[in-house]
mmCIF file of C-alpha atoms in Angstrom:
data_model
loop_
_atom_site.group_PDB
_atom_site.id
_atom_site.type_symbol
_atom_site.label_atom_id
_atom_site.label_comp_id
_atom_site.label_asym_id
_atom_site.label_seq_id
_atom_site.Cartn_x
_atom_site.Cartn_y
_atom_site.Cartn_z
ATOM 1 C CA MET A 1 31.960 33.865 9.885
ATOM 2 C CA THR A 2 30.845 31.523 6.791
ATOM 3 C CA PHE A 3 27.697 28.748 7.594
ATOM 4 C CA THR A 4 26.976 25.907 5.881
ATOM 5 C CA GLU A 5 24.140 23.630 6.099
ATOM 6 C CA PRO A 6 20.839 24.486 7.701
ATOM 7 C CA LEU A 7 19.570 23.358 10.767
ATOM 8 C CA LEU A 8 16.715 25.233 10.270
ATOM 9 C CA SER A 9 14.307 25.199 7.670
ATOM 10 C CA VAL A 10 11.586 27.655 6.702
ATOM 11 C CA VAL A 11 10.115 27.342 3.578
ATOM 12 C CA ASP A 12 6.916 29.375 1.839
ATOM 13 C CA LEU A 13 5.321 29.276 5.831
ATOM 14 C CA THR A 14 2.005 30.790 6.623
ATOM 15 C CA MET A 15 -0.551 31.311 9.360
ATOM 16 C CA THR A 16 -4.281 32.574 8.852
ATOM 17 C CA PHE A 17 -5.911 33.403 11.419
ATOM 18 C CA PRO A 18 -9.881 33.040 11.267
ATOM 19 C CA GLY A 19 -11.732 36.250 11.465
ATOM 20 C CA ARG A 20 -14.469 37.027 14.051
ATOM 21 C CA ARG A 21 -18.185 36.215 13.129
ATOM 22 C CA ARG A 22 -18.616 38.078 9.596
ATOM 23 C CA SER A 23 -14.389 39.175 9.695
ATOM 24 C CA ALA A 24 -11.985 38.368 6.829
ATOM 25 C CA PRO A 25 -9.087 36.770 7.973
ATOM 26 C CA VAL A 26 -5.804 37.579 9.109
ATOM 27 C CA ARG A 27 -2.475 35.956 7.291
ATOM 28 C CA ALA A 28 -0.597 37.118 10.010
ATOM 29 C CA VAL A 29 2.560 34.966 7.739
ATOM 30 C CA ASP A 30 2.201 35.372 4.093
ATOM 31 C CA GLY A 31 4.979 32.661 3.060
ATOM 32 C CA VAL A 32 7.806 33.107 4.751
ATOM 33 C CA THR A 33 10.889 31.201 3.595
ATOM 34 C CA PHE A 34 14.804 31.766 4.956
ATOM 35 C CA HIS A 35 17.144 28.730 6.951
ATOM 36 C CA VAL A 36 19.318 29.083 10.356
ATOM 37 C CA ALA A 37 22.751 27.607 10.162
ATOM 38 C CA ALA A 38 23.921 25.896 13.580
ATOM 39 C CA GLY A 39 25.776 28.029 15.048
ATOM 40 C CA GLU A 40 24.148 31.141 13.207
ATOM 41 C CA THR A 41 21.817 33.940 14.763
ATOM 42 C CA LEU A 42 19.650 34.980 12.505
ATOM 43 C CA GLY A 43 17.417 39.149 13.909
ATOM 44 C CA LEU A 44 14.174 38.977 12.652
ATOM 45 C CA VAL A 45 12.466 42.218 12.689
ATOM 46 C CA GLY A 46 9.545 44.680 11.865
ATOM 47 C CA GLU A 47 7.400 46.712 12.872
ATOM 48 C CA SER A 48 4.815 46.230 16.150
ATOM 49 C CA GLY A 49 2.503 43.378 13.810
ATOM 50 C CA CYS A 50 3.827 42.386 11.178
ATOM 51 C CA GLY A 51 4.288 38.184 11.924
ATOM 52 C CA LYS A 52 7.395 37.762 13.741
ATOM 53 C CA SER A 53 5.757 36.115 16.742
ATOM 54 C CA THR A 54 3.981 34.187 14.315
ATOM 55 C CA THR A 55 6.048 33.232 13.036
ATOM 56 C CA GLY A 56 8.580 32.256 15.903
ATOM 57 C CA ARG A 57 5.652 30.369 17.598
ATOM 58 C CA MET A 58 4.961 28.268 14.876
ATOM 59 C CA ILE A 59 8.544 27.125 14.002
ATOM 60 C CA VAL A 60 8.076 25.270 17.848
ATOM 61 C CA ARG A 61 4.603 24.444 17.420
ATOM 62 C CA LEU A 62 3.276 26.350 19.857
ATOM 63 C CA LEU A 63 0.827 26.880 16.800
ATOM 64 C CA GLU A 64 -0.214 25.168 14.246
ATOM 65 C CA PRO A 65 1.424 26.112 10.156
ATOM 66 C CA THR A 66 -1.466 27.483 7.888
ATOM 67 C CA ALA A 67 0.235 25.962 5.268
ATOM 68 C CA GLY A 68 5.165 25.522 3.892
ATOM 69 C CA SER A 69 7.078 23.563 6.131
ATOM 70 C CA VAL A 70 8.957 23.653 8.891
ATOM 71 C CA THR A 71 11.871 21.736 8.235
ATOM 72 C CA TYR A 72 14.987 20.552 11.777
ATOM 73 C CA ASP A 73 18.215 18.759 11.065
ATOM 74 C CA GLY A 74 16.240 17.182 7.252
ATOM 75 C CA ARG A 75 13.227 16.099 8.721
ATOM 76 C CA ASP A 76 10.142 17.770 8.450
ATOM 77 C CA ILE A 77 8.542 18.919 11.262
ATOM 78 C CA SER A 78 5.830 21.272 10.549
ATOM 79 C CA HIS A 79 3.074 18.290 11.079
ATOM 80 C CA LEU A 80 3.638 15.739 13.496
ATOM 81 C CA SER A 81 1.745 14.990 16.479
ATOM 82 C CA GLN A 82 2.044 16.556 19.647
ATOM 83 C CA ARG A 83 3.750 12.402 20.311
ATOM 84 C CA GLU A 84 6.090 12.736 18.161
ATOM 85 C CA LEU A 85 7.562 16.798 18.599
ATOM 86 C CA LYS A 86 8.133 15.495 22.321
ATOM 87 C CA PRO A 87 11.930 14.150 21.705
ATOM 88 C CA LEU A 88 12.741 17.255 19.759
ATOM 89 C CA ARG A 89 11.994 19.492 21.962
ATOM 90 C CA GLN A 90 15.350 18.697 23.688
ATOM 91 C CA ASP A 91 16.539 20.261 20.504
ATOM 92 C CA LEU A 92 13.675 23.449 20.041
ATOM 93 C CA GLN A 93 13.074 25.543 22.972
ATOM 94 C CA MET A 94 11.743 28.816 23.016
ATOM 95 C CA VAL A 95 12.344 32.060 25.669
ATOM 96 C CA PHE A 96 9.915 34.343 25.565
ATOM 97 C CA GLN A 97 8.842 38.455 26.283
ATOM 98 C CA ASP A 98 8.194 39.145 29.428
ATOM 99 C CA PRO A 99 10.046 36.977 32.612
ATOM 100 C CA HIS A 100 7.473 37.306 34.896
ATOM 101 C CA SER A 101 4.457 36.710 33.147
ATOM 102 C CA SER A 102 5.734 33.648 31.217
ATOM 103 C CA LEU A 103 7.507 31.800 35.287
ATOM 104 C CA ASN A 104 3.899 29.921 36.687
ATOM 105 C CA PRO A 105 4.204 32.158 39.703
ATOM 106 C CA ARG A 106 2.935 29.234 42.149
ATOM 107 C CA GLN A 107 5.761 27.251 40.874
ATOM 108 C CA THR A 108 10.186 27.624 42.581
ATOM 109 C CA VAL A 109 12.322 27.880 40.410
ATOM 110 C CA ALA A 110 13.551 24.836 40.351
ATOM 111 C CA ARG A 111 10.156 23.023 39.682
ATOM 112 C CA ILE A 112 10.012 25.795 36.276
ATOM 113 C CA ILE A 113 13.694 24.933 35.696
ATOM 114 C CA SER A 114 12.600 20.943 36.312
ATOM 115 C CA ASP A 115 9.356 20.675 34.358
ATOM 116 C CA PRO A 116 11.031 19.597 31.142
ATOM 117 C CA LEU A 117 13.786 17.548 32.322
ATOM 118 C CA LEU A 118 10.739 15.578 34.102
ATOM 119 C CA VAL A 119 8.536 15.020 30.892
ATOM 120 C CA GLN A 120 11.222 14.148 29.277
ATOM 121 C CA GLY A 121 11.804 11.244 31.417
ATOM 122 C CA GLY A 122 14.282 12.272 33.691
ATOM 123 C CA SER A 123 14.778 11.619 37.341
ATOM 124 C CA ALA A 124 13.498 14.351 40.428
ATOM 125 C CA ALA A 125 16.889 14.167 41.966
ATOM 126 C CA ASP A 126 18.925 14.411 38.646
ATOM 127 C CA ALA A 127 16.398 17.244 37.879
ATOM 128 C CA ARG A 128 17.063 19.476 40.804
ATOM 129 C CA LYS A 129 21.176 18.549 40.169
ATOM 130 C CA ARG A 130 20.488 20.130 36.712
ATOM 131 C CA VAL A 131 18.569 22.914 38.036
ATOM 132 C CA ALA A 132 21.819 24.368 39.896
ATOM 133 C CA GLU A 133 23.441 23.293 37.326
ATOM 134 C CA LEU A 134 21.487 25.347 35.171
ATOM 135 C CA MET A 135 21.243 28.600 37.754
ATOM 136 C CA GLU A 136 24.538 28.911 37.938
ATOM 137 C CA LEU A 137 25.316 28.741 34.130
ATOM 138 C CA VAL A 138 23.119 31.333 33.733
ATOM 139 C CA GLY A 139 24.558 33.964 36.408
ATOM 140 C CA LEU A 140 22.007 33.178 39.195
ATOM 141 C CA ILE A 141 23.430 31.435 42.906
ATOM 142 C CA PRO A 142 21.906 27.775 42.674
ATOM 143 C CA GLU A 143 21.033 27.809 46.331
ATOM 144 C CA HIS A 144 17.931 30.620 45.502
ATOM 145 C CA ILE A 145 16.258 27.701 43.257
ATOM 146 C CA ASP A 146 13.151 27.541 46.563
ATOM 147 C CA ARG A 147 12.437 30.897 46.017
ATOM 148 C CA TYR A 148 9.743 31.872 43.512
ATOM 149 C CA PRO A 149 9.655 34.627 40.355
ATOM 150 C CA HIS A 150 8.245 37.629 42.113
ATOM 151 C CA GLU A 151 11.526 37.159 44.756
ATOM 152 C CA PHE A 152 13.053 38.040 41.974
ATOM 153 C CA SER A 153 13.804 41.046 39.551
ATOM 154 C CA GLY A 154 13.856 41.290 35.870
ATOM 155 C CA GLY A 155 16.849 40.493 34.690
ATOM 156 C CA GLN A 156 17.042 37.956 37.365
ATOM 157 C CA ALA A 157 13.301 36.089 35.978
ATOM 158 C CA GLN A 158 14.784 36.724 31.954
ATOM 159 C CA ARG A 159 17.584 34.717 33.378
ATOM 160 C CA ILE A 160 14.580 32.234 34.878
ATOM 161 C CA GLY A 161 13.492 31.802 31.507
ATOM 162 C CA ILE A 162 16.694 31.000 29.420
ATOM 163 C CA ALA A 163 17.833 28.372 31.909
ATOM 164 C CA ARG A 164 14.713 26.621 31.539
ATOM 165 C CA ALA A 165 14.974 26.688 27.616
ATOM 166 C CA LEU A 166 18.418 25.233 28.108
ATOM 167 C CA ALA A 167 17.174 22.254 30.713
ATOM 168 C CA THR A 168 17.449 20.104 28.039
ATOM 169 C CA GLY A 169 19.950 21.160 26.032
ATOM 170 C CA PRO A 170 18.341 22.653 23.053
ATOM 171 C CA ARG A 171 21.097 23.903 19.348
ATOM 172 C CA LEU A 172 18.109 25.998 18.697
ATOM 173 C CA VAL A 173 17.081 28.923 20.125
ATOM 174 C CA VAL A 174 14.290 30.965 19.552
ATOM 175 C CA ALA A 175 14.076 34.046 21.603
ATOM 176 C CA ASP A 176 11.159 36.476 21.220
ATOM 177 C CA GLU A 177 12.255 40.085 22.651
ATOM 178 C CA PRO A 178 13.869 38.220 25.054
ATOM 179 C CA VAL A 179 15.051 42.159 26.323
ATOM 180 C CA SER A 180 12.661 44.677 24.360
ATOM 181 C CA ALA A 181 10.300 44.062 28.676
ATOM 182 C CA LEU A 182 13.730 44.646 30.313
ATOM 183 C CA ASP A 183 15.375 48.833 31.460
ATOM 184 C CA VAL A 184 17.996 49.129 29.284
ATOM 185 C CA SER A 185 20.891 47.940 32.048
ATOM 186 C CA VAL A 186 19.505 45.306 32.921
ATOM 187 C CA GLN A 187 19.804 44.657 28.020
ATOM 188 C CA ALA A 188 22.894 44.698 27.746
ATOM 189 C CA GLN A 189 23.283 41.535 30.488
ATOM 190 C CA ILE A 190 20.926 39.954 28.990
ATOM 191 C CA VAL A 191 22.830 39.976 25.280
ATOM 192 C CA ASN A 192 26.041 38.864 26.647
ATOM 193 C CA LEU A 193 24.782 36.312 28.660
ATOM 194 C CA MET A 194 23.302 34.875 25.362
ATOM 195 C CA ASP A 195 26.300 36.155 23.758
ATOM 196 C CA ARG A 196 28.354 33.385 26.126
ATOM 197 C CA LEU A 197 25.264 30.898 26.493
ATOM 198 C CA GLN A 198 26.180 31.041 22.092
ATOM 199 C CA ARG A 199 29.801 30.733 22.358
ATOM 200 C CA GLU A 200 29.775 28.426 25.084
ATOM 201 C CA LEU A 201 27.410 25.586 23.913
ATOM 202 C CA GLY A 202 26.919 26.182 20.164
ATOM 203 C CA LEU A 203 23.503 27.318 20.054
ATOM 204 C CA ALA A 204 22.013 28.604 16.588
ATOM 205 C CA TYR A 205 19.240 31.487 17.898
ATOM 206 C CA LEU A 206 16.653 32.673 15.692
ATOM 207 C CA PHE A 207 16.022 36.243 17.519
ATOM 208 C CA ILE A 208 12.878 38.075 17.045
ATOM 209 C CA ALA A 209 13.522 42.325 17.207
ATOM 210 C CA HIS A 210 12.036 45.215 16.679
ATOM 211 C CA ASP A 211 14.880 46.748 17.828
ATOM 212 C CA LEU A 212 17.613 46.821 15.684
ATOM 213 C CA SER A 213 20.418 48.420 17.421
ATOM 214 C CA VAL A 214 20.449 45.162 19.509
ATOM 215 C CA VAL A 215 19.814 42.820 16.668
ATOM 216 C CA LYS A 216 23.500 44.363 15.431
ATOM 217 C CA ARG A 217 24.996 43.596 18.732
ATOM 218 C CA VAL A 218 24.035 39.805 18.563
ATOM 219 C CA CYS A 219 23.316 38.795 14.819
ATOM 220 C CA ASP A 220 24.926 36.849 11.687
ATOM 221 C CA ARG A 221 22.153 37.498 8.839
ATOM 222 C CA VAL A 222 18.433 40.136 9.465
ATOM 223 C CA ALA A 223 15.436 38.700 7.371
ATOM 224 C CA VAL A 224 12.884 42.549 7.730
ATOM 225 C CA MET A 225 9.633 42.021 7.611
ATOM 226 C CA TYR A 226 5.929 44.098 6.887
ATOM 227 C CA LEU A 227 3.063 42.832 6.729
ATOM 228 C CA GLY A 228 3.168 39.037 7.818
ATOM 229 C CA ARG A 229 6.179 38.567 4.710
ATOM 230 C CA ILE A 230 10.405 39.075 4.052
ATOM 231 C CA VAL A 231 11.232 42.062 1.957
ATOM 232 C CA GLU A 232 15.122 42.348 3.172
ATOM 233 C CA ILE A 233 16.977 39.486 4.608
ATOM 234 C CA GLY A 234 20.722 38.589 4.055
ATOM 235 C CA PRO A 235 24.279 39.674 6.156
ATOM 236 C CA LYS A 236 24.539 41.957 8.863
ATOM 237 C CA GLU A 237 26.967 43.765 8.376
ATOM 238 C CA ARG A 238 25.977 44.245 4.188
ATOM 239 C CA VAL A 239 21.834 45.015 5.392
ATOM 240 C CA TYR A 240 23.270 47.951 7.897
ATOM 241 C CA ALA A 241 25.754 49.674 5.661
ATOM 242 C CA ALA A 242 23.524 49.318 2.610
ATOM 243 C CA PRO A 243 20.439 48.405 3.002
ATOM 244 C CA ALA A 244 18.148 48.002 -0.089
ATOM 245 C CA HIS A 245 14.363 48.388 0.202
ATOM 246 C CA PRO A 246 12.991 51.469 1.039
ATOM 247 C CA TYR A 247 11.180 49.746 5.155
ATOM 248 C CA THR A 248 14.362 48.482 6.259
ATOM 249 C CA ARG A 249 16.057 52.541 4.790
ATOM 250 C CA ALA A 250 13.314 54.024 7.111
ATOM 251 C CA LEU A 251 14.197 51.566 10.313
ATOM 252 C CA LEU A 252 17.453 51.966 10.348
ATOM 253 C CA SER A 253 16.975 55.888 10.399
ATOM 254 C CA ALA A 254 15.176 56.162 12.775
ATOM 255 C CA VAL A 255 17.865 54.011 14.802
ATOM 256 C CA PRO A 256 19.909 56.568 17.634
ATOM 257 C CA LEU A 257 23.715 56.930 15.983
ATOM 258 C CA PRO A 258 25.616 58.079 19.605
ATOM 259 C CA ASP A 259 27.631 60.587 17.442
ATOM 260 C CA PRO A 260 25.757 63.589 18.547
ATOM 261 C CA ALA A 261 26.452 65.871 15.002
ATOM 262 C CA ALA A 262 25.645 62.829 13.202
ATOM 263 C CA GLU A 263 22.852 62.393 14.103
ATOM 264 C CA ARG A 264 21.420 65.663 13.495
ATOM 265 C CA ALA A 265 23.079 65.567 10.398
ATOM 266 C CA ARG A 266 21.451 61.944 9.180
ATOM 267 C CA GLU A 267 18.597 62.056 7.311
ATOM 268 C CA ARG A 268 15.205 60.327 9.343
ATOM 269 C CA ILE A 269 12.788 59.572 7.068
ATOM 270 C CA THR A 270 9.387 59.022 8.310
ATOM 271 C CA LEU A 271 6.727 56.779 7.109
ATOM 272 C CA HIS A 272 3.442 57.870 7.116
ATOM 273 C CA GLY A 273 0.384 56.340 7.703
ATOM 274 C CA ASP A 274 -0.091 53.487 10.132
ATOM 275 C CA LEU A 275 0.873 49.668 9.148
ATOM 276 C CA PRO A 276 -1.983 48.334 6.867
ATOM 277 C CA SER A 277 -4.517 45.548 8.307
ATOM 278 C CA PRO A 278 -2.993 42.214 8.038
ATOM 279 C CA ALA A 279 -7.207 41.681 7.682
ATOM 280 C CA ALA A 280 -7.231 44.187 4.352
ATOM 281 C CA PRO A 281 -3.444 44.280 3.115
ATOM 282 C CA PRO A 282 -2.424 46.853 0.323
ATOM 283 C CA PRO A 283 -3.595 44.859 -3.269
ATOM 284 C CA GLY A 284 0.242 44.426 -5.443
ATOM 285 C CA CYS A 285 3.090 45.660 -3.214
ATOM 286 C CA ALA A 286 1.803 45.857 0.332
ATOM 287 C CA PHE A 287 4.452 48.923 1.981
ATOM 288 C CA HIS A 288 3.485 51.053 -1.870
ATOM 289 C CA PRO A 289 0.500 53.030 0.570
ATOM 290 C CA ARG A 290 4.047 54.376 2.260
ATOM 291 C CA CYS A 291 6.255 54.318 0.461
ATOM 292 C CA PRO A 292 8.480 56.852 -0.617
ATOM 293 C CA LYS A 293 9.060 55.398 -4.273
ATOM 294 C CA ALA A 294 6.279 53.725 -4.890
ATOM 295 C CA GLN A 295 5.318 53.848 -9.063
ATOM 296 C CA GLU A 296 2.277 52.401 -10.837
ATOM 297 C CA VAL A 297 3.568 48.846 -10.384
ATOM 298 C CA CYS A 298 3.877 48.646 -7.232
ATOM 299 C CA ARG A 299 0.669 48.736 -6.470
ATOM 300 C CA THR A 300 -0.370 45.948 -9.141
ATOM 301 C CA GLY A 301 1.772 43.074 -9.126
ATOM 302 C CA THR A 302 3.632 41.615 -5.395
ATOM 303 C CA PRO A 303 7.185 41.929 -5.433
ATOM 304 C CA ALA A 304 8.881 38.036 -5.234
ATOM 305 C CA LEU A 305 11.773 37.904 -2.548
ATOM 306 C CA ARG A 306 15.144 37.838 -5.051
ATOM 307 C CA ARG A 307 18.902 37.860 -4.555
ATOM 308 C CA MET A 308 20.044 41.105 -5.505
ATOM 309 C CA GLU A 309 22.853 39.690 -8.207
ATOM 310 C CA PRO A 310 23.401 36.186 -8.597
ATOM 311 C CA GLY A 311 25.108 34.278 -6.130
ATOM 312 C CA ALA A 312 24.953 37.428 -3.860
ATOM 313 C CA ALA A 313 23.998 35.964 0.282
ATOM 314 C CA ARG A 314 21.159 39.229 0.200
ATOM 315 C CA GLN A 315 17.827 39.185 -0.803
ATOM 316 C CA VAL A 316 14.958 42.055 -1.414
ATOM 317 C CA ALA A 317 11.258 41.894 -2.544
ATOM 318 C CA CYS A 318 10.715 46.159 -4.010
ATOM 319 C CA HIS A 319 10.392 46.870 -8.395
ATOM 320 C CA PHE A 320 12.978 49.019 -7.147
ATOM 321 C CA PRO A 321 15.662 48.898 -4.403
ATOM 322 C CA GLU A 322 18.620 50.815 -3.914
ATOM 323 C CA ALA A 323 22.062 49.731 -5.333
ATOM 324 C CA ALA A 324 23.490 47.996 -3.386
#
């Protein structure tokens, strides 16, 4: 699928949290750059603690970026006031990881889903009618709008969270691990729902996940993060078929294959050591302490994210990338 002008552009986005007491500041996100076109799904993947969720929260301005820019539909929204952001919230919404913790247990489903509409100035009567429509759209029974979140299963609660995100008619939805807290059978239902909603409503997704098999199912392009930086980004087919960065290769080698014979025969790449602390990142390439290909230049020089060949859609930040 070919996409045109970006709906969302993120350039050199950085988030630094102050350290506690005498500890060093934590650079959770370090110069991230990517774009998402209208109707496209970009997958943002990596180990826990790599900065994926922080990036998503900065895009919808739940966190104030330390540096860099977030441009939505041609407008820089990086440092808009809450008052200036209010009308933009209709276009930018978020689905959270844990459906039950993201829903107010003291409010009915009708109130939870209608809140965005009421904040934007809608009437209570129109909002209630819209809630019933949204419940049906996401596969729930409209007559259950006066129930409370605890009366729904995890998958149903996530459908409520999706309905809330869709209430104002957004163009871009940041989905932060939307299926990781659900049973495997329910995950497939939610993924299929989001796919259908994208086709019907023309949505763009930033799909944050650590499960690469889910990302392969739903995304058009994939961006791989490691310790706050993007180390590889490109079309899903190219990244999965021929990963260029050693970290991407290691992640993909851990994805189970449905064919038992192929699973036994393939090479499994094991990374030694833990993810370094963002408060004290290694010099040079942050991945070099765990990289089987690391050489001296990797320990001293930070590789820039660059195209593998002129005009190529894939970029990689590695001194010794694998040939495409």
